[in-house]
XYZ file of C-alpha atoms in Angstrom:
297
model
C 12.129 9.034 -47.794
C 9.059 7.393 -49.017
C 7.220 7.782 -52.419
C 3.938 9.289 -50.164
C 6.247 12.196 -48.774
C 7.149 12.764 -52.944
C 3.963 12.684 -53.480
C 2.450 15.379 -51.346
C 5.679 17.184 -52.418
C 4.748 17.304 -56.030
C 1.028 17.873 -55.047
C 2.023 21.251 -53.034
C 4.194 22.522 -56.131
C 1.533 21.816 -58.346
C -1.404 22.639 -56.941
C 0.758 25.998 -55.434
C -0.509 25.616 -51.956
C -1.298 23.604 -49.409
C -4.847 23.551 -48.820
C -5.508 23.122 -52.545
C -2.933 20.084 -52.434
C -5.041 18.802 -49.566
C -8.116 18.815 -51.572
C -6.310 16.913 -54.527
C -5.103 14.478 -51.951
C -7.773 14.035 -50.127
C -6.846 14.632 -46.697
C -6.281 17.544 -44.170
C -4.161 20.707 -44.562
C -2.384 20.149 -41.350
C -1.225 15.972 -42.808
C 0.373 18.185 -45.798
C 2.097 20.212 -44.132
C 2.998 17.917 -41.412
C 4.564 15.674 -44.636
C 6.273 17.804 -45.854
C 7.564 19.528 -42.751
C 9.187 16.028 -41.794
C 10.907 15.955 -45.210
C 12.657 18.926 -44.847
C 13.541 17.973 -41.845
C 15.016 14.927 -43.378
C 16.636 16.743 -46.611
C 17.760 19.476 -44.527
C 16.718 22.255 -46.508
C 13.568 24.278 -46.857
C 11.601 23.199 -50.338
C 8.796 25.875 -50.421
C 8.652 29.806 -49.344
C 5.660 30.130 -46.819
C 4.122 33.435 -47.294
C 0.534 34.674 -46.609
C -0.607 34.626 -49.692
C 1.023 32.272 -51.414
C 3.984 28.974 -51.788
C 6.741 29.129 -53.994
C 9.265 26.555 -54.582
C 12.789 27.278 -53.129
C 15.656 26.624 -55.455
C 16.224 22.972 -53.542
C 12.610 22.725 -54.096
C 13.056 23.712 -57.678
C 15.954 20.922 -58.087
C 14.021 18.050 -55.602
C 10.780 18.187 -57.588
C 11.219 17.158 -60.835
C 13.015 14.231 -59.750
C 10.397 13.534 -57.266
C 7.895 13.449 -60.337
C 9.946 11.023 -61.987
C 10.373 8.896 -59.050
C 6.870 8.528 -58.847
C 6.401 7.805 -62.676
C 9.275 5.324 -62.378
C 7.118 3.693 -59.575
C 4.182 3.810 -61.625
C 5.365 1.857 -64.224
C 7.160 -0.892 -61.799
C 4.111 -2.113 -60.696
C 2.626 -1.648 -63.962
C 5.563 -4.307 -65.017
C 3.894 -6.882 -62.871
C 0.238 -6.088 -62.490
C -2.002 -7.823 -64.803
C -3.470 -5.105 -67.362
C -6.624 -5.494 -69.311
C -7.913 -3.371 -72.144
C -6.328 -1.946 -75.342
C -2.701 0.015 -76.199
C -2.964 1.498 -79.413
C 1.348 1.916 -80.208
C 2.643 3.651 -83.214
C 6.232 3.021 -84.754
C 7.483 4.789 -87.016
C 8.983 3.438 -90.138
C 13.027 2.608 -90.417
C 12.894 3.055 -86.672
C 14.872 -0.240 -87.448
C 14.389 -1.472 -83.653
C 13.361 -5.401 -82.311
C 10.359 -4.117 -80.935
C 8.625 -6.777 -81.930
C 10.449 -8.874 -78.557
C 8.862 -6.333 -76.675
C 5.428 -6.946 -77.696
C 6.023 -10.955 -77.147
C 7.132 -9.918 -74.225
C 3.961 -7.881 -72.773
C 1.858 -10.515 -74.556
C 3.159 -13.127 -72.031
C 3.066 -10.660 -69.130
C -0.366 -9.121 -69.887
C -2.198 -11.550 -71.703
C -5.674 -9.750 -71.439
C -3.639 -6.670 -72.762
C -4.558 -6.135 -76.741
C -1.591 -4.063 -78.500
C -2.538 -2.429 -81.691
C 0.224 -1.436 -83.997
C -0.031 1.180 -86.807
C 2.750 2.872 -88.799
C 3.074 6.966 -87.948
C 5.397 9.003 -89.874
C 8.370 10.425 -87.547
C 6.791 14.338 -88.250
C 3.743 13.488 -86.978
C 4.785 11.071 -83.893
C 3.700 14.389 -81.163
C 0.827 15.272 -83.072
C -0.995 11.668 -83.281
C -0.203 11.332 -79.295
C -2.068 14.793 -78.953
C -4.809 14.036 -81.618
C -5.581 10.377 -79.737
C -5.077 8.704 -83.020
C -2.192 6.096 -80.583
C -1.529 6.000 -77.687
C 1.826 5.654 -77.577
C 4.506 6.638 -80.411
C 8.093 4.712 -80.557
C 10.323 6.779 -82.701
C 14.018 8.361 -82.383
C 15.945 11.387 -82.773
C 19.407 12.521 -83.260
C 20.959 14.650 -80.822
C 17.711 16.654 -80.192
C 14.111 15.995 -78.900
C 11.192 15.449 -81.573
C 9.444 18.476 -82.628
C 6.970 19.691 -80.164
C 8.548 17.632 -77.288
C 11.420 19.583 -74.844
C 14.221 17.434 -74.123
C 15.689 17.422 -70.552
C 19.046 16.621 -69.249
C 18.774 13.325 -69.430
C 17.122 12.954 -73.209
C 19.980 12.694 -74.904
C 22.997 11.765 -72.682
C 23.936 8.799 -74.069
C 22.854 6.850 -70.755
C 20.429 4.279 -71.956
C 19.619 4.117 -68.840
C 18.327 6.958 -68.657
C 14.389 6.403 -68.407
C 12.822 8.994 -66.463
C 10.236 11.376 -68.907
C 10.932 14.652 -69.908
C 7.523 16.816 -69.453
C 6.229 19.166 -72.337
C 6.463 22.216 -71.764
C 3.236 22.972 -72.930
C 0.456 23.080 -70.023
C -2.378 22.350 -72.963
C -0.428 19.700 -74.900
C 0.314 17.141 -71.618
C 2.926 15.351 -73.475
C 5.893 13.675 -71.584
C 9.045 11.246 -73.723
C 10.652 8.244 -72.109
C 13.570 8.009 -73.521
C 14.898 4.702 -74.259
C 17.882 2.581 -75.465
C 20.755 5.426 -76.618
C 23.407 4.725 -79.407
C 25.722 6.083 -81.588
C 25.306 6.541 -85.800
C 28.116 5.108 -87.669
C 29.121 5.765 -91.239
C 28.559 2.240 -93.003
C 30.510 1.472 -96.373
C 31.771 -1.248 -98.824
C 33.975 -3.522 -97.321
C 37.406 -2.258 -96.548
C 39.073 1.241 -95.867
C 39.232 3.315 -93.156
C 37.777 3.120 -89.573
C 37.039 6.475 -89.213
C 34.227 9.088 -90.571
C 34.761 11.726 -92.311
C 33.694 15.187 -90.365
C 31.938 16.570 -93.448
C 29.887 14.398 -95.190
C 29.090 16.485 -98.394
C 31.779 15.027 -101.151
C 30.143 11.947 -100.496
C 27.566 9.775 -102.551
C 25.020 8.538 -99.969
C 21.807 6.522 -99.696
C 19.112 7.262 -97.813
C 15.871 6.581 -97.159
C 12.324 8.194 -97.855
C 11.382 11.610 -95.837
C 9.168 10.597 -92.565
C 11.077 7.504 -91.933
C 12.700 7.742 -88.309
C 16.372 7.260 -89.293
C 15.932 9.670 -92.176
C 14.457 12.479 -89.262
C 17.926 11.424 -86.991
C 20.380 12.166 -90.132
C 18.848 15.389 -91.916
C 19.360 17.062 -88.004
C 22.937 15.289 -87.301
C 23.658 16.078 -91.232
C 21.893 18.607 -92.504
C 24.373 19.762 -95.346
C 24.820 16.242 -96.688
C 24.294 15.403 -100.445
C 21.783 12.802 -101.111
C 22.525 10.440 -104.290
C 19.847 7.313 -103.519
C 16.958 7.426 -102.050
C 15.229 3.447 -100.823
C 13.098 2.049 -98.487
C 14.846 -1.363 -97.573
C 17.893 -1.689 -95.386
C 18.653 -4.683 -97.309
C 18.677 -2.796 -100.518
C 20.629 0.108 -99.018
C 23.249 -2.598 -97.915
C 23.682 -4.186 -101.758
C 24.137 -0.516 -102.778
C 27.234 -0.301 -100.193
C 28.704 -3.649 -100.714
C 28.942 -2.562 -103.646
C 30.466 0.521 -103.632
C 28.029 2.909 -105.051
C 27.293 4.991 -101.864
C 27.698 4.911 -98.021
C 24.952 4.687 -95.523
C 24.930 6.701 -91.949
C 23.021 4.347 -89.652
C 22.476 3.235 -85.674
C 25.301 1.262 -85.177
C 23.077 -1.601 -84.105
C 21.472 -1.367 -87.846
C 25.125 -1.461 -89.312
C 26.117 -4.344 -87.219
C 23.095 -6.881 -89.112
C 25.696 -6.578 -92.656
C 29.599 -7.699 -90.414
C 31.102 -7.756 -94.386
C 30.339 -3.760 -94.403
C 32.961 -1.123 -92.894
C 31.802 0.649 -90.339
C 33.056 3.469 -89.720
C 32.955 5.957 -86.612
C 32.757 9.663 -86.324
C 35.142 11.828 -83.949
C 32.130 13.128 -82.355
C 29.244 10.849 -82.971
C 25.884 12.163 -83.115
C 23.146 9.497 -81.357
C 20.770 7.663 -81.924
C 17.846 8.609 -79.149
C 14.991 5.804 -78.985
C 11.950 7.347 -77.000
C 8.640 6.680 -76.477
C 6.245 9.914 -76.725
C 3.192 9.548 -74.759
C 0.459 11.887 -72.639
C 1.954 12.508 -69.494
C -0.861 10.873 -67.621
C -0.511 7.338 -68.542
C -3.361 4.881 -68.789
C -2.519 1.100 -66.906
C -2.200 -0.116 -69.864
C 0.006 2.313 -71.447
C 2.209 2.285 -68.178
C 2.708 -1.604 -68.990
C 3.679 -1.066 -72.472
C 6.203 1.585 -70.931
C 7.625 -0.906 -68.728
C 8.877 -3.379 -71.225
C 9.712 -0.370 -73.778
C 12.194 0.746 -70.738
């Protein structure tokens, strides 16, 4: 199977026909269907309905393509990894996303050198609708156990495999928006020092600190937690940590974030609700935003 076949594949699916996929390809109708006849041939199973008027995707075809797509994508941004890229990324991040991202920019510095990365700070709300308005180009944020509003999260989105990288496609033919998910965790319950290793399923007898409304680890609690009682309210990890050492609250967190303060107890839930990293992008990807992608995944 080679990444041409996929390609012609995807074209005939999403152009509906052959000739038209032709046109968008750039060759003859007979090479299409040639292509893909040979794949079939190959898979052992018809992907497309042939009728007079029109193709339609059998249900093999309806299963092969989307992972075609993101075969293609994933190809994309491999050689995107090791291509030199000039011009400008504009990325935003939004705030308590609580991530080293900054390794990843010294990264793509040193692989892309002629590759300028401007960084600006985009509430978690509004990550979709900056992407759509051109305001960045890119958005890193996170969500808990569901896909950021505006943006449909496939199988994969939230699995807990943070390997996981293929994008999930908006649904939305006008909006063009795609997520690449990224590294996958679970949030802990952090408190003082001491006590029990376990979480407690309901969270609402509790005092807790959190932290201001558009910050991306307040978006990932209200929708794992959304009956919990808030007590504090900062915008420092470090001062939400003092507040737990010392007893006055408890803190739900990506465990990664917990693990910075060892002297605090962290405590697990019986089914822990994650903590989904993803990058929220158009889902036709500039060079340059390809290479960003690459050292994000």
């Amino acid at each position: 199977m080679e990444l041409r076949q996929l390609a012609v594949v995807v074209a005939v699916a999403e152009e509906g026909g052959f000739t038209a996929a032709a046109h968008r390809l750039r060759t003859v109708q007979s090479t299409v269907s040639t292509v893909v006849r040979a794949l079939e041939r190959d898979l052992g199973t018809p992907l497309f309905h042939r009728t007079t008027h029109r193709v339609e995707l059998t249900p093999a075809g309806e299963a092969f393509v989307p992972a075609a797509r993101a075969a293609l994508e994933a190809a994309a941004r491999a050689r995107a990894a090791v291509a030199p890229v000039c011009g400008r990324v504009r990325l935003g991040v939004c705030p308590g996303l609580l991530a080293d991202w900054h390794r990843v920019l010294a990264t793509l510095r040193h692989v892309h050198p002629g590759l300028a990365v401007e960084v600006r700070q985009v509430a978690a709300c509004d990550g979709a609708a900056a992407v759509v308005g051109s305001t960045v180009d890119v958005v890193l944020t996170a969500v808990a156990s569901a896909a950021p509003d505006g943006i449909a999260a496939g199988p994969d989105f939230d699995s807990g495999d943070p390997d996981a990288a293929a994008p999930v496609r908006h649904p939305a033919a006008g909006a063009g928006l795609a997520v690449t998910p990224l590294a996958c965790e679970e949030l802990v319950l952090a408190t003082a020092p001491g006590g029990s290793p376990s979480a407690p399923a309901d969270l609402s007898e509790l005092s807790l600190v959190d932290f201001p409304s558009g910050w991306a680890v307040r978006e990932a609690v209200d929708r794992a937690f959304p009956g919990r009682r808030l007590s504090l309210e900062v915008d420092d990890l470090a001062v939400a940590a003092g507040l737990l050492r010392a007893g006055l609250a408890a803190c739900v967190l990506p465990s990664s974030a917990a693990a910075r303060f060892p002297d605090l107890t962290v405590r697990r839930f019986a089914r822990p609700p994650a903590w989904q990293l993803g990058a929220v992008h158009r889902a036709d990807v500039s060079p340059a935003v390809a290479a960003l992608l690459a050292q994000l995944g």
